[in-house]
Short mmCIF file of C-alpha atoms and ligand atoms in Angstrom, two decimals:
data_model
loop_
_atom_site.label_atom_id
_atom_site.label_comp_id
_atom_site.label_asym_id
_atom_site.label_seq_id
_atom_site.Cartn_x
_atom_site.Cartn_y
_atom_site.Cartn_z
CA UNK A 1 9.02 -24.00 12.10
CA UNK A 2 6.80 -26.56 10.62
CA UNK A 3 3.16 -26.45 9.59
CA UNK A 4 1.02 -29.26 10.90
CA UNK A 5 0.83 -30.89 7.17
CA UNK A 6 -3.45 -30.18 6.14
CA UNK A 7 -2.60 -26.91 7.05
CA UNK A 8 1.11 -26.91 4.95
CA UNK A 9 -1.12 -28.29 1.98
CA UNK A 10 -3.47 -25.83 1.95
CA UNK A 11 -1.36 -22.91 2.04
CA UNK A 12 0.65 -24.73 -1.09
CA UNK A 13 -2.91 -24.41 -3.00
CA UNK A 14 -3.57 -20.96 -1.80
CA UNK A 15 0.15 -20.14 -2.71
CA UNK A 16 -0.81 -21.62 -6.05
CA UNK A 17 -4.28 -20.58 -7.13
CA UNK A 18 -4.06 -17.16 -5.25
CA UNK A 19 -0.65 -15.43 -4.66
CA UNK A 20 1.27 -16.89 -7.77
CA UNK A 21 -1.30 -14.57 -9.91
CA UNK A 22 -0.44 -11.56 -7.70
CA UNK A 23 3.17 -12.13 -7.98
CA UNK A 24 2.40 -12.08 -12.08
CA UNK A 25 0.46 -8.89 -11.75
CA UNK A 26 2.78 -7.06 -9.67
CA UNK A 27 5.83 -8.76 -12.47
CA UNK A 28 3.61 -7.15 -15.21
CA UNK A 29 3.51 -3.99 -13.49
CA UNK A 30 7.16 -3.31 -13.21
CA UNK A 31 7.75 -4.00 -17.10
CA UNK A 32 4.76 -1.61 -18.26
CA UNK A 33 6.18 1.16 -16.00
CA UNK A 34 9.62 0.31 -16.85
CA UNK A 35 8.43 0.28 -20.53
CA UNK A 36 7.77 4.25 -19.97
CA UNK A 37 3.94 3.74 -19.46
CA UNK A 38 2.84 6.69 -17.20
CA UNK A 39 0.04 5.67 -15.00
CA UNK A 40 -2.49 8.46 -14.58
CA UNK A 41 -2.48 9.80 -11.36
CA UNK A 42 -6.37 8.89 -10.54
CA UNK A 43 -5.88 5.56 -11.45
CA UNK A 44 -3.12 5.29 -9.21
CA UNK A 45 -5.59 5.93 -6.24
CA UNK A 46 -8.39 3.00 -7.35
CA UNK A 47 -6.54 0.23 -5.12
CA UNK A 48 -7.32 2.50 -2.16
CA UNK A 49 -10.97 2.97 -2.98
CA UNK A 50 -11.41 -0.52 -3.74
CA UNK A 51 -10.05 -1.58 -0.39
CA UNK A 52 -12.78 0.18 1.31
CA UNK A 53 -15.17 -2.53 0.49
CA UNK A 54 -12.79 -5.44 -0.63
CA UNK A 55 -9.38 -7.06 0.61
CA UNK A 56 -8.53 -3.78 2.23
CA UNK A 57 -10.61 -2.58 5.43
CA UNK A 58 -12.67 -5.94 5.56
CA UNK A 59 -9.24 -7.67 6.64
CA UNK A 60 -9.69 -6.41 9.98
CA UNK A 61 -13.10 -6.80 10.63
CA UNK A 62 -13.50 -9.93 11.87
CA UNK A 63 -10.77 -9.02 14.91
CA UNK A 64 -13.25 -9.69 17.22
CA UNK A 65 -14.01 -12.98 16.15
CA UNK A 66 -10.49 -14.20 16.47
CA UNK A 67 -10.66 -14.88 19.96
CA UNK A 68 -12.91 -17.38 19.61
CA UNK A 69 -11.71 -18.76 16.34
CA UNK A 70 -8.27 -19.23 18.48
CA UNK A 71 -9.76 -21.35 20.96
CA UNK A 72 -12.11 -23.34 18.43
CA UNK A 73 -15.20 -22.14 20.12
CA UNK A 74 -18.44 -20.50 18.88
CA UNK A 75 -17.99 -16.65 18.85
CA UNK A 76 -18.84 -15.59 22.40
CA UNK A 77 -19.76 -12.16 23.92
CA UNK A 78 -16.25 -11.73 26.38
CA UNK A 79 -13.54 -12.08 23.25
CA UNK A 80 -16.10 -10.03 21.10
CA UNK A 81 -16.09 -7.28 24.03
CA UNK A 82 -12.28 -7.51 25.12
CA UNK A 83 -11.40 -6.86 20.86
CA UNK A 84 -14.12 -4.33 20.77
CA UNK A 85 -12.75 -2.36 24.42
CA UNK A 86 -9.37 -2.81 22.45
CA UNK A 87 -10.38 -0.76 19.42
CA UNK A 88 -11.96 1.94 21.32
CA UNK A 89 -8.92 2.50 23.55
CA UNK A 90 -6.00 1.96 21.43
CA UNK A 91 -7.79 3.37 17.96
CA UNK A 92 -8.95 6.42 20.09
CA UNK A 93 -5.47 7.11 21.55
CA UNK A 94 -3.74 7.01 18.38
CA UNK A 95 -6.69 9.29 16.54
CA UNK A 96 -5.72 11.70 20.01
CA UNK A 97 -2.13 11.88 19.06
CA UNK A 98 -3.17 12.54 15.80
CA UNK A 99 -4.55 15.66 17.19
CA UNK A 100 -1.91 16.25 19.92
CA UNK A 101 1.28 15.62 17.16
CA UNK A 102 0.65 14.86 13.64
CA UNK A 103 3.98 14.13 12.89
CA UNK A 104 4.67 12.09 15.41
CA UNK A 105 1.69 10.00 14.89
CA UNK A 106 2.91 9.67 11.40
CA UNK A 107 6.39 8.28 12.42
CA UNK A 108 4.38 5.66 14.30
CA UNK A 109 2.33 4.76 12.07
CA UNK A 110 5.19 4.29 9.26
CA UNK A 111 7.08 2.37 11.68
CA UNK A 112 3.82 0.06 13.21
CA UNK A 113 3.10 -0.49 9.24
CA UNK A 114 6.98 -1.93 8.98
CA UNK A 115 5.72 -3.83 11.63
CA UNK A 116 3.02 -5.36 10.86
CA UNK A 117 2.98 -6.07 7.53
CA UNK A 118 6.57 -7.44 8.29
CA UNK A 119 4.69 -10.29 10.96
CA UNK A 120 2.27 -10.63 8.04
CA UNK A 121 4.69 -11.66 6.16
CA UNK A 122 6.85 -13.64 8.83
CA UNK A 123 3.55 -16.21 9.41
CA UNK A 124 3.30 -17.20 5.59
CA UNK A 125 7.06 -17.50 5.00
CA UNK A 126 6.76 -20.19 7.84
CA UNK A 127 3.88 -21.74 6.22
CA UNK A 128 6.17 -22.38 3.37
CA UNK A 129 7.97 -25.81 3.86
CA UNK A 130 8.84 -28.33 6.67
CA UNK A 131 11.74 -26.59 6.73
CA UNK A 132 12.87 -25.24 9.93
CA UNK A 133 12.24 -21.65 10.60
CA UNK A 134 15.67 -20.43 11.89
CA UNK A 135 16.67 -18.70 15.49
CA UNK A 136 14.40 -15.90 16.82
CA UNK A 137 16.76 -13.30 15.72
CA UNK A 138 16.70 -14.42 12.18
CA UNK A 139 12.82 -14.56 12.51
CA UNK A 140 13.10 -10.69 13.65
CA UNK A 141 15.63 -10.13 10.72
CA UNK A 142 12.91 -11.42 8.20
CA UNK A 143 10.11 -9.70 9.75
CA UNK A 144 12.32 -6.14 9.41
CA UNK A 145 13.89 -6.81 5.63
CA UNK A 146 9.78 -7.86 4.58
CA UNK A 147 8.26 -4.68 6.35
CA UNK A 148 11.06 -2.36 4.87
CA UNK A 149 9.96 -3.51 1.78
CA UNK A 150 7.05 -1.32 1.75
CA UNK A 151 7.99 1.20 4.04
CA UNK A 152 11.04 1.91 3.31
CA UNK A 153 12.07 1.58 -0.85
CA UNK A 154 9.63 3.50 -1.34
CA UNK A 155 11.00 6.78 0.26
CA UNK A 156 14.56 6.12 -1.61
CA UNK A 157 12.77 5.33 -4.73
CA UNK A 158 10.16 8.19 -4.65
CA UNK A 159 10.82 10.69 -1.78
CA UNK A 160 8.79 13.48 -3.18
CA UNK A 161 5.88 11.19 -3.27
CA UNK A 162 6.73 10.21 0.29
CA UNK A 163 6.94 13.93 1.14
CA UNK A 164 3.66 14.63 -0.36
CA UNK A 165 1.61 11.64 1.65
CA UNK A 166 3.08 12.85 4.85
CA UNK A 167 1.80 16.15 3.73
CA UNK A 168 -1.15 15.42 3.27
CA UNK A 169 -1.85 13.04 5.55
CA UNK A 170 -0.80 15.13 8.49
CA UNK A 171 -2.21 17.88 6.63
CA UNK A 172 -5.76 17.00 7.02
CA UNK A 173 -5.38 17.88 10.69
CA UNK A 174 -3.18 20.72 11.30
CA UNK A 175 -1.11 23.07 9.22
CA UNK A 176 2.16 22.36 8.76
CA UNK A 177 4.41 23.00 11.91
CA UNK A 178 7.38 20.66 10.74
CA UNK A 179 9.37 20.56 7.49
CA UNK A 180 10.74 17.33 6.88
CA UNK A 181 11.40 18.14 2.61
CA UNK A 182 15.26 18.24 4.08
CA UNK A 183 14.99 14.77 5.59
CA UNK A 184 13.45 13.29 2.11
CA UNK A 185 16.03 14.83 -0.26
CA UNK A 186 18.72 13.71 1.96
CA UNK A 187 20.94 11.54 -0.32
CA UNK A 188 23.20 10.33 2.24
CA UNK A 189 20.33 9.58 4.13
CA UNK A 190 18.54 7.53 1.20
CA UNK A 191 22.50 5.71 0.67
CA UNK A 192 22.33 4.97 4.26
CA UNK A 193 19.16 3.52 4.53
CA UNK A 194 19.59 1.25 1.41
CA UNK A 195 23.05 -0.06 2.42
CA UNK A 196 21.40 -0.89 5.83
CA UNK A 197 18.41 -2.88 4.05
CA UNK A 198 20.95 -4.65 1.49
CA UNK A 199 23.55 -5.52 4.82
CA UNK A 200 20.33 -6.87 6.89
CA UNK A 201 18.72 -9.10 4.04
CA UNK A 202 22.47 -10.30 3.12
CA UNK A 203 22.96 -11.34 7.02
CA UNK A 204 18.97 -12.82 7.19
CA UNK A 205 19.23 -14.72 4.17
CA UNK A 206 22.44 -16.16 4.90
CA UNK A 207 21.07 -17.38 8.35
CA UNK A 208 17.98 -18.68 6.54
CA UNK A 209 19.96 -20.30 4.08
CA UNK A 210 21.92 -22.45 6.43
CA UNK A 211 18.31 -23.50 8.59
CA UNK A 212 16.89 -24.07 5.22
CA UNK A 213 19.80 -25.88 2.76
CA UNK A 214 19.65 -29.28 4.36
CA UNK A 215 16.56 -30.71 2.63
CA UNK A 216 15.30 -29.89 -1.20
CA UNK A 217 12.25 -28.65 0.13
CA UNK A 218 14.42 -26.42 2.53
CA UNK A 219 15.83 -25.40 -0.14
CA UNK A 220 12.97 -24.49 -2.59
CA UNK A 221 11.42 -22.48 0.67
CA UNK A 222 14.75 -20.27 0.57
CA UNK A 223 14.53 -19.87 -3.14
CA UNK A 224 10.88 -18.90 -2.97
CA UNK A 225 11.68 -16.49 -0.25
CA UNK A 226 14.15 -14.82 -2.02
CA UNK A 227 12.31 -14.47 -5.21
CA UNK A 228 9.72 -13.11 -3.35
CA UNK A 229 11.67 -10.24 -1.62
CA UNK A 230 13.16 -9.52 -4.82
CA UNK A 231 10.01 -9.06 -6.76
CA UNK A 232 8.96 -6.84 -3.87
CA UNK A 233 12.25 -4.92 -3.58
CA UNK A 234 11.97 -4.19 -7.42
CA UNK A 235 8.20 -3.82 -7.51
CA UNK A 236 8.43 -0.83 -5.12
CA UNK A 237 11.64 0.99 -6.67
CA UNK A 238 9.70 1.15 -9.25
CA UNK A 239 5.83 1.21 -9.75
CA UNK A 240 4.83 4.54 -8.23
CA UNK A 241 4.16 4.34 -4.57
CA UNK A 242 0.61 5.39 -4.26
CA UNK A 243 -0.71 2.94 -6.90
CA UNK A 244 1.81 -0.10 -5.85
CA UNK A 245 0.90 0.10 -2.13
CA UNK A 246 -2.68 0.24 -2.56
CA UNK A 247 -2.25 -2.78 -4.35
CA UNK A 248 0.16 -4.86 -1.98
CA UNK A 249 -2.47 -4.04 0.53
CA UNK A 250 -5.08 -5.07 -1.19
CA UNK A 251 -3.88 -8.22 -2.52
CA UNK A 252 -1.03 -8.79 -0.64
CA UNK A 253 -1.47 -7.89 2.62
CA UNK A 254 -5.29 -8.79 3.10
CA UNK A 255 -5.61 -11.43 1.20
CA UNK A 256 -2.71 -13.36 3.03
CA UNK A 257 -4.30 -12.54 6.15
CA UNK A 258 -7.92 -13.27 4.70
CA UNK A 259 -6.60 -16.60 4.03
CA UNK A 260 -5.11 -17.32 7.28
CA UNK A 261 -8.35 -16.46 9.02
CA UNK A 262 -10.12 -18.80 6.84
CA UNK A 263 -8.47 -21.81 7.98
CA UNK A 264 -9.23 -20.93 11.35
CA UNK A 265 -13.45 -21.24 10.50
CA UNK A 266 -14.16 -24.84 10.38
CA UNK A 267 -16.51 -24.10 7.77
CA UNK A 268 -14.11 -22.37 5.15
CA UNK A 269 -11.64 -24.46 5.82
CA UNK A 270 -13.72 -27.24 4.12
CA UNK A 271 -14.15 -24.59 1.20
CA UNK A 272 -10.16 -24.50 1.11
CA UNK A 273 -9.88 -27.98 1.23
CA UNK A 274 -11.95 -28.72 -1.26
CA UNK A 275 -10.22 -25.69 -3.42
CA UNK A 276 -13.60 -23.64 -3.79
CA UNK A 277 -12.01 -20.46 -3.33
CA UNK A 278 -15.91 -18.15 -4.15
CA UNK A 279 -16.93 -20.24 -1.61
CA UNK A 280 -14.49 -18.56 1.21
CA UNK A 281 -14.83 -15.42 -0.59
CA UNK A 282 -18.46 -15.48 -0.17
CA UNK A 283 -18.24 -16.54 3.25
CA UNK A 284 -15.65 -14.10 4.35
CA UNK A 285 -17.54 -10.57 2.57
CA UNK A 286 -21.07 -12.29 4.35
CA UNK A 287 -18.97 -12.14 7.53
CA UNK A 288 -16.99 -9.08 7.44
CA UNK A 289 -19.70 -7.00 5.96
CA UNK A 290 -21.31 -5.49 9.25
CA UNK A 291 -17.91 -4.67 10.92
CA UNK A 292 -17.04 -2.99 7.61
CA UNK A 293 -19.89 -1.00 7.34
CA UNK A 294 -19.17 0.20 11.18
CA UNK A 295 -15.66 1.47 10.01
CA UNK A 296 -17.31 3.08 7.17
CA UNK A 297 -19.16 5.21 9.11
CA UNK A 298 -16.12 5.71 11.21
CA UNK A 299 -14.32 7.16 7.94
CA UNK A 300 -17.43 9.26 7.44
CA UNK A 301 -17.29 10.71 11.23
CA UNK A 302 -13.71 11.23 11.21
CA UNK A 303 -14.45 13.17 7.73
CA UNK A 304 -16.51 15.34 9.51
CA UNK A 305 -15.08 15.88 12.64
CA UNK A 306 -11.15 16.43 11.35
CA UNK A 307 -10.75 20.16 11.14
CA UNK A 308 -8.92 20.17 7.31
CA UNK A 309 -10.09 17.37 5.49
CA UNK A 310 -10.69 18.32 1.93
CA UNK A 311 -11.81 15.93 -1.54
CA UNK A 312 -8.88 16.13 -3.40
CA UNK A 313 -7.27 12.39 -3.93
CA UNK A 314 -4.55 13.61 -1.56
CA UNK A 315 -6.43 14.74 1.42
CA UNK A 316 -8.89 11.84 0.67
CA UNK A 317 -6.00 9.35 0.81
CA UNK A 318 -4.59 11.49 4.12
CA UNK A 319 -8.16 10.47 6.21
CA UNK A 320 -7.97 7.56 5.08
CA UNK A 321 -4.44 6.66 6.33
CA UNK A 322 -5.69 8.30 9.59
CA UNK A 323 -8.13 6.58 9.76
CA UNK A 324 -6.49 2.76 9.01
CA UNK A 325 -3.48 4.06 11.75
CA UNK A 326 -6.17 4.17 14.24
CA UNK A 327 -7.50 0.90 13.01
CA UNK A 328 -3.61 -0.82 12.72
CA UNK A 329 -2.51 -0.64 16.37
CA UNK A 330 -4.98 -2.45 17.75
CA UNK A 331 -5.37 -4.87 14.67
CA UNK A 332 -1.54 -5.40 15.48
CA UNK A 333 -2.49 -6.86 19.26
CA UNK A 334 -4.81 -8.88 17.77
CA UNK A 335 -2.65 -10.48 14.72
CA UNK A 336 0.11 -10.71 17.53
CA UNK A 337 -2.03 -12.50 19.87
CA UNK A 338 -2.31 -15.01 16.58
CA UNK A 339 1.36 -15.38 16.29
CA UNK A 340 1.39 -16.15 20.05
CA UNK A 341 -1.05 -18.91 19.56
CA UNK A 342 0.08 -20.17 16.65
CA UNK A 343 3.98 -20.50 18.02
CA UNK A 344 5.30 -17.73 15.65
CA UNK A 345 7.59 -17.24 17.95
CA UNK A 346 8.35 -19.84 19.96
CA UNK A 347 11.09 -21.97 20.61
CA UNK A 348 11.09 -25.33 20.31
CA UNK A 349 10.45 -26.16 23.52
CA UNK A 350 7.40 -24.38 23.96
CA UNK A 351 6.51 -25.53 20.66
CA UNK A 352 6.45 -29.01 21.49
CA UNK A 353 4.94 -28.53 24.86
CA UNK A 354 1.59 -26.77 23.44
CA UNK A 355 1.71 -29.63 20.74
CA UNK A 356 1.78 -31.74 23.90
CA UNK A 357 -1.10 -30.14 25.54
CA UNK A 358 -3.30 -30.04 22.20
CA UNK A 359 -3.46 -26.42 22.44
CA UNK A 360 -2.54 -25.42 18.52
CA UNK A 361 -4.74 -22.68 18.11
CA UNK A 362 -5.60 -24.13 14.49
CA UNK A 363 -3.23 -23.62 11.91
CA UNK A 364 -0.25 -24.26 14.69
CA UNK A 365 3.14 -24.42 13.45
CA UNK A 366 5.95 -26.60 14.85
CA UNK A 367 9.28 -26.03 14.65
CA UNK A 368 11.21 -28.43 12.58
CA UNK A 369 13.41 -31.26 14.19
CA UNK A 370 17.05 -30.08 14.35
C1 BCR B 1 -13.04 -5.30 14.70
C2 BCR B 1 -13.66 -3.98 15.11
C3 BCR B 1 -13.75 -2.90 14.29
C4 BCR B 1 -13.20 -2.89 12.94
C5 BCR B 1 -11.90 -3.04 12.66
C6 BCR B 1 -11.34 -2.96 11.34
C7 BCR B 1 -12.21 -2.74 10.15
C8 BCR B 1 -10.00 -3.06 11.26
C9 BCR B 1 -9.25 -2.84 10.06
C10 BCR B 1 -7.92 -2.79 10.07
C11 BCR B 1 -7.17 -2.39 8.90
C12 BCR B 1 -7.87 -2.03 7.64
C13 BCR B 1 -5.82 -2.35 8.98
C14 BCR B 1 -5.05 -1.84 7.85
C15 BCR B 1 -3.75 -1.68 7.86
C16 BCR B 1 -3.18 -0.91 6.76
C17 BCR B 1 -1.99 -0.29 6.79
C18 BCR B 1 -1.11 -0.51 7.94
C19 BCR B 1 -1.62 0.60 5.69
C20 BCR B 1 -0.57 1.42 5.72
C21 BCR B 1 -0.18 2.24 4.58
C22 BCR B 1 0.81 3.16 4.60
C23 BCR B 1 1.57 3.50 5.82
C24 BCR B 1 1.15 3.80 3.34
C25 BCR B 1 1.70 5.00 3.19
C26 BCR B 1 2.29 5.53 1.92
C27 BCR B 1 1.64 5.62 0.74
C28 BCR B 1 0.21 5.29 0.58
C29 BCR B 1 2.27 6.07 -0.53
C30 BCR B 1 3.75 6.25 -0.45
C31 BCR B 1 4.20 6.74 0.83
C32 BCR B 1 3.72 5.99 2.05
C33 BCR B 1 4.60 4.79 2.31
C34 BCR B 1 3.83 6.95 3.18
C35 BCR B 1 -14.45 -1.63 14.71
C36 BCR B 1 -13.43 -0.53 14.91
C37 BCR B 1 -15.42 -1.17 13.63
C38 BCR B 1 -15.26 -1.83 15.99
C39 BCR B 1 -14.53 -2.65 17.00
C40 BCR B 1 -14.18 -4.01 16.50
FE1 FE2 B 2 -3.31 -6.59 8.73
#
């Protein structure tokens, strides 16, 4: 796929003057802990309680302006409503299965997280270079290796800390009627799971590499992809979960997405242009505040309302992951109503016909000439 180019340069200075710091963080990270440097447990929470009010919970909340932003329009009331119907219906199902089957609405949400932050992922990759994007399949290969990243190392790298979110998390709603410790400790399970990850990113980054090798920028894309799912691969094996999630949602996550939305508001988008990155911040915590606040008070209902919920860190964490799984699924329709418009997955075909028709949907990506 290729980026219409204002869009391909802009995401080259965001890569620059935004993520490239990240990446250095999260590099720091891994040699402190792998220095020996135990990270206090509390401090390992602050990510989480940060995204509350930055990055974190503010990444959704302007969903229900992304209708309009799609179409180039002025917000108007029907996209507002439709987003807004979509969060009541879909957030209040999954909050009901958290009710009806904790576990099971754990297992979703583990898997809609793979998911999702996977597509996150899958857009900015393609943002990369003029490179082509590869098949669909290989697309679907890099949005699974990217969302295991998080998901999945984790739980081979630090089951017990797995074991204990899942405990508490499901914890704050019923007592436990399921043991999974087996499941965790299972090393066969934990070989098995590892090999599969290894086999898939061999197989996706082969395919990549032979969409990709033709050009030097091809070719840089492929080496930048790699590097980054090795920094991530390592980053999780080894900075302890709690602490290295908060952060990749935080400033990972979020802000990829935060930027992404920003080039679809004319207004930021002059901001990015013109590299004035406060600017956009400004911009975006003036326009996410109210919706944020909204969820606040959601957090505070469900607080009150969920029959266990306790103030340890742990059962703190637990309502909030409850709360954000409620929040995900319909976030997810939304972000994949994005990809939609902005040809993540399209062939090249339909590519070229919705270039045709001037429907890009802003930052619009075309798929590179065979
Ligand atoms: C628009 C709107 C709104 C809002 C919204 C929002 C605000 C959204 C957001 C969204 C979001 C905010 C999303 C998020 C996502 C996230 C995620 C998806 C996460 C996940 C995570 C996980 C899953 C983890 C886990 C763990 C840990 C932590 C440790 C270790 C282990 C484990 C891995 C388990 C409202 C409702 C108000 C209204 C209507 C409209
Ligand atoms: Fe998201």
């Amino acid at each position: 796929m290729r980026l219409i180019d204002a869009d391909r340069t802009l995401w080259h200075t965001a890569r620059q003057r935004l993520f490239r710091p990240v990446d250095a963080l999260f590099a720091a990270l891994i040699v402190v802990v792998a220095a020996g440097v135990r990270i206090p447990e509390a401090v390992q929470y602050v990510p989480f309680v940060i995204s509350l009010v930055l990055l974190g919970l503010p990444h959704g909340a302007l969903d229900h302006l992304v209708p309009s932003r799609l179409a180039r329009r002025a917000p108007e009331p029907r996209g507002m409503a439709f987003v807004v119907l979509l969060y009541l219906l879909v957030g209040g199902a999954v909050v009901l299965l958290w009710f009806l089957n904790p576990v099971l609405a754990f297992v979703a949400f583990i898997l809609t997280t793979w998911f999702h932050w996977g597509q996150g992922d899958l857009f900015v990759e393609g943002t990369r270079s003029g490179a082509g994007l590869p098949s669909r399949l290989t697309r679907a290969g890099m949005l699974t290796v990217r969302g295991a990243l998080p998901m999945v190392v984790p739980l081979v790298a630090a089951p017990a800390v797995y074991l204990g979110v899942f405990r508490d998390t499901t914890g704050v709603i019923a007592a436990p009627t399921l043991d999974l410790t087996p499941f965790f400790e299972s090393e066969l399970l934990r070989a098995l799971i590892i090999s599969g990850l290894v086999v898939l990113g061999a197989i996706t980054f082969t395919a990549t590499a032979r969409a990709r090798w033709g050009t030097p920028e091809g070719r840089r894309a492929w080496w930048g992809d790699l590097g980054e799912v090795a920094l991530l691969a390592v980053y999780f094996a080894i900075v302890p979960p709690i602490l290295a999630i908060g952060l990749y949602f935080c400033l990972w996550h979020s802000l990829r997405h935060i930027v992404r939305l920003s080039l679809l508001d004319p207004g930021s988008r002059e901001c990015l242009s013109a590299g004035r990155f406060a600017l956009v911040a400004r911009r975006f915590a003036v326009q996410s505040a109210p919706i944020t606040i909204v969820a606040l008070g959601l957090l505070l209902a469900l607080f009150l309302v969920v029959p266990r919920s306790g103030l340890s860190g742990g059962a703190l964490l637990g309502l909030y992951l409850v709360l954000i799984s409620a929040l995900t699924l319909p976030h997810v329709v939304v972000v994949s109503i994005m990809d939609r418009r902005q040809a993540v997955w399209a062939s090249e075909g339909d590519v070229t016909k919705k270039l045709q028709s001037g429907r890009r949907g802003g930052a619009a990506l075309k798929l590179a000439p065979k």
